[in-house]
mmCIF file of C-alpha atoms in Angstrom:
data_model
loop_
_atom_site.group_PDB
_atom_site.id
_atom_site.type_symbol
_atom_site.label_atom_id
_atom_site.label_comp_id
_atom_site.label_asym_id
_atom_site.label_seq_id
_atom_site.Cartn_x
_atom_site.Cartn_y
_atom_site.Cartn_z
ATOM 1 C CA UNK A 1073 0.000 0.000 0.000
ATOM 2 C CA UNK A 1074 1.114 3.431 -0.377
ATOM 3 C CA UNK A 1075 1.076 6.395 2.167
ATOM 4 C CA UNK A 1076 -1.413 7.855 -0.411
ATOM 5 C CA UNK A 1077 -3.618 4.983 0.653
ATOM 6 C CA UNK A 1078 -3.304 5.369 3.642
ATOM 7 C CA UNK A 1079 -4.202 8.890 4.591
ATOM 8 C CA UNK A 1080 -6.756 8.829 1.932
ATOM 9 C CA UNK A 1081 -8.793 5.810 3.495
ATOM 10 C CA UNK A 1082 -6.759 4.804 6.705
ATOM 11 C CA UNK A 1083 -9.496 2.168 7.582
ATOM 12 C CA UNK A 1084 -9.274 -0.358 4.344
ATOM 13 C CA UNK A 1085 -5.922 -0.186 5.269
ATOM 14 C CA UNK A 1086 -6.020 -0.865 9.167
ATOM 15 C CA UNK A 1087 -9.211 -3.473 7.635
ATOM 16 C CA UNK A 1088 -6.196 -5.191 5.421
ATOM 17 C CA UNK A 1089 -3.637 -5.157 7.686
ATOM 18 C CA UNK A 1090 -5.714 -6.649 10.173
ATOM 19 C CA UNK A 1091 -6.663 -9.309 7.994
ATOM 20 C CA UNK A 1092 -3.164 -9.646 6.639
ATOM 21 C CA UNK A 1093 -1.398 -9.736 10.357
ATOM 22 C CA UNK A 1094 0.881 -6.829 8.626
ATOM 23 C CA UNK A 1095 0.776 -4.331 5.609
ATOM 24 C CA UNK A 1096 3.636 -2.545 4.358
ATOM 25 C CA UNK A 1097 3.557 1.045 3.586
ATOM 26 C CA UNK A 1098 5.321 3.137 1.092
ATOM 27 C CA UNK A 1099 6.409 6.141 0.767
ATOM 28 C CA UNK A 1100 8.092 8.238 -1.458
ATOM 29 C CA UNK A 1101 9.992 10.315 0.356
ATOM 30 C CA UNK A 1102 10.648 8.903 3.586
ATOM 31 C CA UNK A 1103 11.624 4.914 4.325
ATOM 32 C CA UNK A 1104 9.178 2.145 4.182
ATOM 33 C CA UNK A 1105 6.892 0.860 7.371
ATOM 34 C CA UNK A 1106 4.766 -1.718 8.407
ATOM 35 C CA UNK A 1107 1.460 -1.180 9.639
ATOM 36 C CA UNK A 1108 0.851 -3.791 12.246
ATOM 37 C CA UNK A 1109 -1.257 -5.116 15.087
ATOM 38 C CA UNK A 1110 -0.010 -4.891 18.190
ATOM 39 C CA UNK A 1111 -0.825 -8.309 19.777
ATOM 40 C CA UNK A 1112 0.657 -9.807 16.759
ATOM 41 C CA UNK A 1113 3.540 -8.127 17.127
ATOM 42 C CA UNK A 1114 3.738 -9.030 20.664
ATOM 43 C CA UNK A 1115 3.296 -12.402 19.729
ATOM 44 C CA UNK A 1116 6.481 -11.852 17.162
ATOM 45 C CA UNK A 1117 8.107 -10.610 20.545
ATOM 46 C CA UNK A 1118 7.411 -12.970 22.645
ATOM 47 C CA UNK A 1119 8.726 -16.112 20.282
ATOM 48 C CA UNK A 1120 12.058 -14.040 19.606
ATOM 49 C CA UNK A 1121 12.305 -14.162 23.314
ATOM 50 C CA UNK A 1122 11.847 -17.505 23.904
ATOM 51 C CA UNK A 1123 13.734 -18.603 20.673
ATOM 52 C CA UNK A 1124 17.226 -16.658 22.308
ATOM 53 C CA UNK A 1125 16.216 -17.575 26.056
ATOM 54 C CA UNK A 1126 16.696 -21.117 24.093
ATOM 55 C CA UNK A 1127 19.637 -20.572 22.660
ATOM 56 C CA UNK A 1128 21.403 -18.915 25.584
ATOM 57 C CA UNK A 1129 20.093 -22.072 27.975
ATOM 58 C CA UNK A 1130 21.943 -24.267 25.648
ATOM 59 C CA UNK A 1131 25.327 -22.511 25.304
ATOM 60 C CA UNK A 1132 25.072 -22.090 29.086
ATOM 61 C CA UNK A 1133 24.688 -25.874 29.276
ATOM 62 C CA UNK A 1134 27.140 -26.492 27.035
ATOM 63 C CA UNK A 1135 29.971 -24.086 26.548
ATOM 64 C CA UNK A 1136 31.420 -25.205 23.377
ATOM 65 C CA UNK A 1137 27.957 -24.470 22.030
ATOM 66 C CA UNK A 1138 28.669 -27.381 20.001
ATOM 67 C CA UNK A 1139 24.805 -27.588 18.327
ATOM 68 C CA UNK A 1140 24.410 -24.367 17.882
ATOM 69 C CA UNK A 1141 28.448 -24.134 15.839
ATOM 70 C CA UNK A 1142 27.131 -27.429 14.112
ATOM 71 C CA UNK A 1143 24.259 -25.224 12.586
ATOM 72 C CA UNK A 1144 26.494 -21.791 11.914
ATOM 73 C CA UNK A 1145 27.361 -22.953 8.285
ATOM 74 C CA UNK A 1146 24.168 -23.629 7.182
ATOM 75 C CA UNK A 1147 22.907 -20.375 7.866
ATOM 76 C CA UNK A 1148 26.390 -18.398 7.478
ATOM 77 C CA UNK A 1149 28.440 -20.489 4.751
ATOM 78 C CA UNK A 1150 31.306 -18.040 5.309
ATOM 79 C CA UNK A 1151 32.265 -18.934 8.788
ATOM 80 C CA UNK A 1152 34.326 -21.627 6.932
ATOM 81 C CA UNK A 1153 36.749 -19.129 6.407
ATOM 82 C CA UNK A 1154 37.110 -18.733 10.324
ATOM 83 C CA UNK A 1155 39.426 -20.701 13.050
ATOM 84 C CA UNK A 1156 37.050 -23.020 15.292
ATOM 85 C CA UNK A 1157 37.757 -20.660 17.800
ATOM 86 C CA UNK A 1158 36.526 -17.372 15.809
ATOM 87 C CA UNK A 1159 33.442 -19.858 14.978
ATOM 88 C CA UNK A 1160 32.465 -20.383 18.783
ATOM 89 C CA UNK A 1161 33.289 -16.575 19.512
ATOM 90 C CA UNK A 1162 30.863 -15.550 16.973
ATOM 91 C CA UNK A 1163 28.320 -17.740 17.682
ATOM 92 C CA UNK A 1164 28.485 -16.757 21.804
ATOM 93 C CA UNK A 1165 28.420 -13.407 20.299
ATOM 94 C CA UNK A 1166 25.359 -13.525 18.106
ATOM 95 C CA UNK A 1167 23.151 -15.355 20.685
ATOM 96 C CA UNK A 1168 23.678 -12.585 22.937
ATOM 97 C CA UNK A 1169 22.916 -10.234 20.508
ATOM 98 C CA UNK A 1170 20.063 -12.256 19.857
ATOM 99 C CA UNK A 1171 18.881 -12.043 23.441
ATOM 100 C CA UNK A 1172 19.513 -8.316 23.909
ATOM 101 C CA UNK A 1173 16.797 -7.908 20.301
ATOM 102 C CA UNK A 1174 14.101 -10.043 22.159
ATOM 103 C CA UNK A 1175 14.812 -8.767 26.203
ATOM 104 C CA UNK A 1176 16.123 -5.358 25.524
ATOM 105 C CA UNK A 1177 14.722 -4.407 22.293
ATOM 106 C CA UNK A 1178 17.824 -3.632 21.076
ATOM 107 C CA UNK A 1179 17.796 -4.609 16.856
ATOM 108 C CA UNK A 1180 20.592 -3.041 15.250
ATOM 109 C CA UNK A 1181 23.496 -5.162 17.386
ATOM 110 C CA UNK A 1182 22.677 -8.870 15.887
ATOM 111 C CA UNK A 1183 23.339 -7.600 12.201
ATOM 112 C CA UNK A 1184 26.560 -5.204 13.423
ATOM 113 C CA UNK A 1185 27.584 -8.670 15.152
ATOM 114 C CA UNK A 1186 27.490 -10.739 11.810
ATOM 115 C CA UNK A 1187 28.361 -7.847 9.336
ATOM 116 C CA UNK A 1188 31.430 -7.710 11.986
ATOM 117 C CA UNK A 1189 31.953 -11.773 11.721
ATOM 118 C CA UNK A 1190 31.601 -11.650 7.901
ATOM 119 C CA UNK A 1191 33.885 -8.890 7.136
ATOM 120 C CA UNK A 1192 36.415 -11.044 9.355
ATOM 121 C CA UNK A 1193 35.801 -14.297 7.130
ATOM 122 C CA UNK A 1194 36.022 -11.701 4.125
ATOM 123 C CA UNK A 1195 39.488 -10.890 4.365
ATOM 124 C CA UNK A 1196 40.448 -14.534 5.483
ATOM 125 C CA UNK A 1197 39.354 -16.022 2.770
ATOM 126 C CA UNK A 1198 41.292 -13.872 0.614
ATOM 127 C CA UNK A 1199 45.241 -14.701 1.543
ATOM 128 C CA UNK A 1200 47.260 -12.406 0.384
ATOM 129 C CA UNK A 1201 44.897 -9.649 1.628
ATOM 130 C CA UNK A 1202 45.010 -11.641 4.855
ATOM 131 C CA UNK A 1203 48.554 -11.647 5.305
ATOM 132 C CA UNK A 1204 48.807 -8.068 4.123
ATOM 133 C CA UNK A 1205 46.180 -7.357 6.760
ATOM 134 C CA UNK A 1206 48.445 -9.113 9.751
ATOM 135 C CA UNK A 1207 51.363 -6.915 8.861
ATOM 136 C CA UNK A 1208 52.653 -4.311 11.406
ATOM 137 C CA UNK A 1209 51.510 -0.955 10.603
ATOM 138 C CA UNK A 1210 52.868 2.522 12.058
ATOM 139 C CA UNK A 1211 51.447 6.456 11.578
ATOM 140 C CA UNK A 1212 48.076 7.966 11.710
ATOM 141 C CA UNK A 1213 46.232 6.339 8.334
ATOM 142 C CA UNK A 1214 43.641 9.266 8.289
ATOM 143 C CA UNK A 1215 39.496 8.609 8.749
ATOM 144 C CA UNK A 1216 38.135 5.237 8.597
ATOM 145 C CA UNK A 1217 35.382 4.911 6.136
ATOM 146 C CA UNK A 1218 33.047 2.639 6.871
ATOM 147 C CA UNK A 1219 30.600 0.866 5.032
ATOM 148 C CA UNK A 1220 27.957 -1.524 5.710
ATOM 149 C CA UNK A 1221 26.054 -4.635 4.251
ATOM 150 C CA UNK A 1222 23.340 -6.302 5.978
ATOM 151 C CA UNK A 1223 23.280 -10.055 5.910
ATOM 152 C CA UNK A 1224 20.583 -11.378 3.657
ATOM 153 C CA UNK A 1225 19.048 -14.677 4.443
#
């Protein structure tokens, strides 16, 4: 639907997004948003927290995390460009971010975590970038730039 929709008959679209569960809205000059029902998205809340209170209960039962490392290259299929330790570090890592997006409502950290972990597998799995990366470095190399892909899938 667009924003045009919207403020011209804003109860066909709360009627469709009701019936729906979630309607996105665009707009031309401004970013995209959903239109939502609240209990639903409660509900969304409520299974994100369970789903990370989950996966923190098993890497506290298990501190290897070995399931949850077992799993990482299906849904990353870079990590295979990381050490075993780098793997179980990440994982610890995401799960936590996890946990903070369902408890604290905090979104932006899981996707910082793996564009983080990803950029490290990126210049790993390229070796002479890799070993040009480990050399020793000296002086003031000016601003960073930084850039910034989110994870897709």
């Amino acid at each position: 639907m667009t924003f045009s929709d919207l403020s011209r008959n804003p109860r066909a679209v709360a009627e469709r997004a009701a019936r729906l569960g979630r309607v996105r809205v665009t707009h031309r000059d401004a970013p995209d948003f959903y239109l939502t029902a609240a209990d639903r998205e409660e509900e969304r809340e409520r299974t994100l927290a369970t789903a990370s209170r989950l996966f923190l209960a098993l890497i506290k039962h298990d501190p290897t995390a070995r399931a949850l490392v077992i799993a990482m290259p299906e849904v990353f299929p870079w990590v295979r460009h990381l050490s075993s330790t780098e793997l179980r570090a990440f994982t610890r890592e995401l799960m936590e971010a996890l946990s903070d997006a369902a408890e604290l409502d905090v979104d932006a950290t899981s996707q910082e975590v793996i564009a983080g972990w990803r950029a490290t597998a990126r210049i790993k799995a390229d070796p002479g970038h890799y070993a040009e990366a480990r050399k020793a470095t000296s002086g003031d190399f000016g601003p960073v730039r930084v850039s910034y892909e989110p994870e897709e899938g």
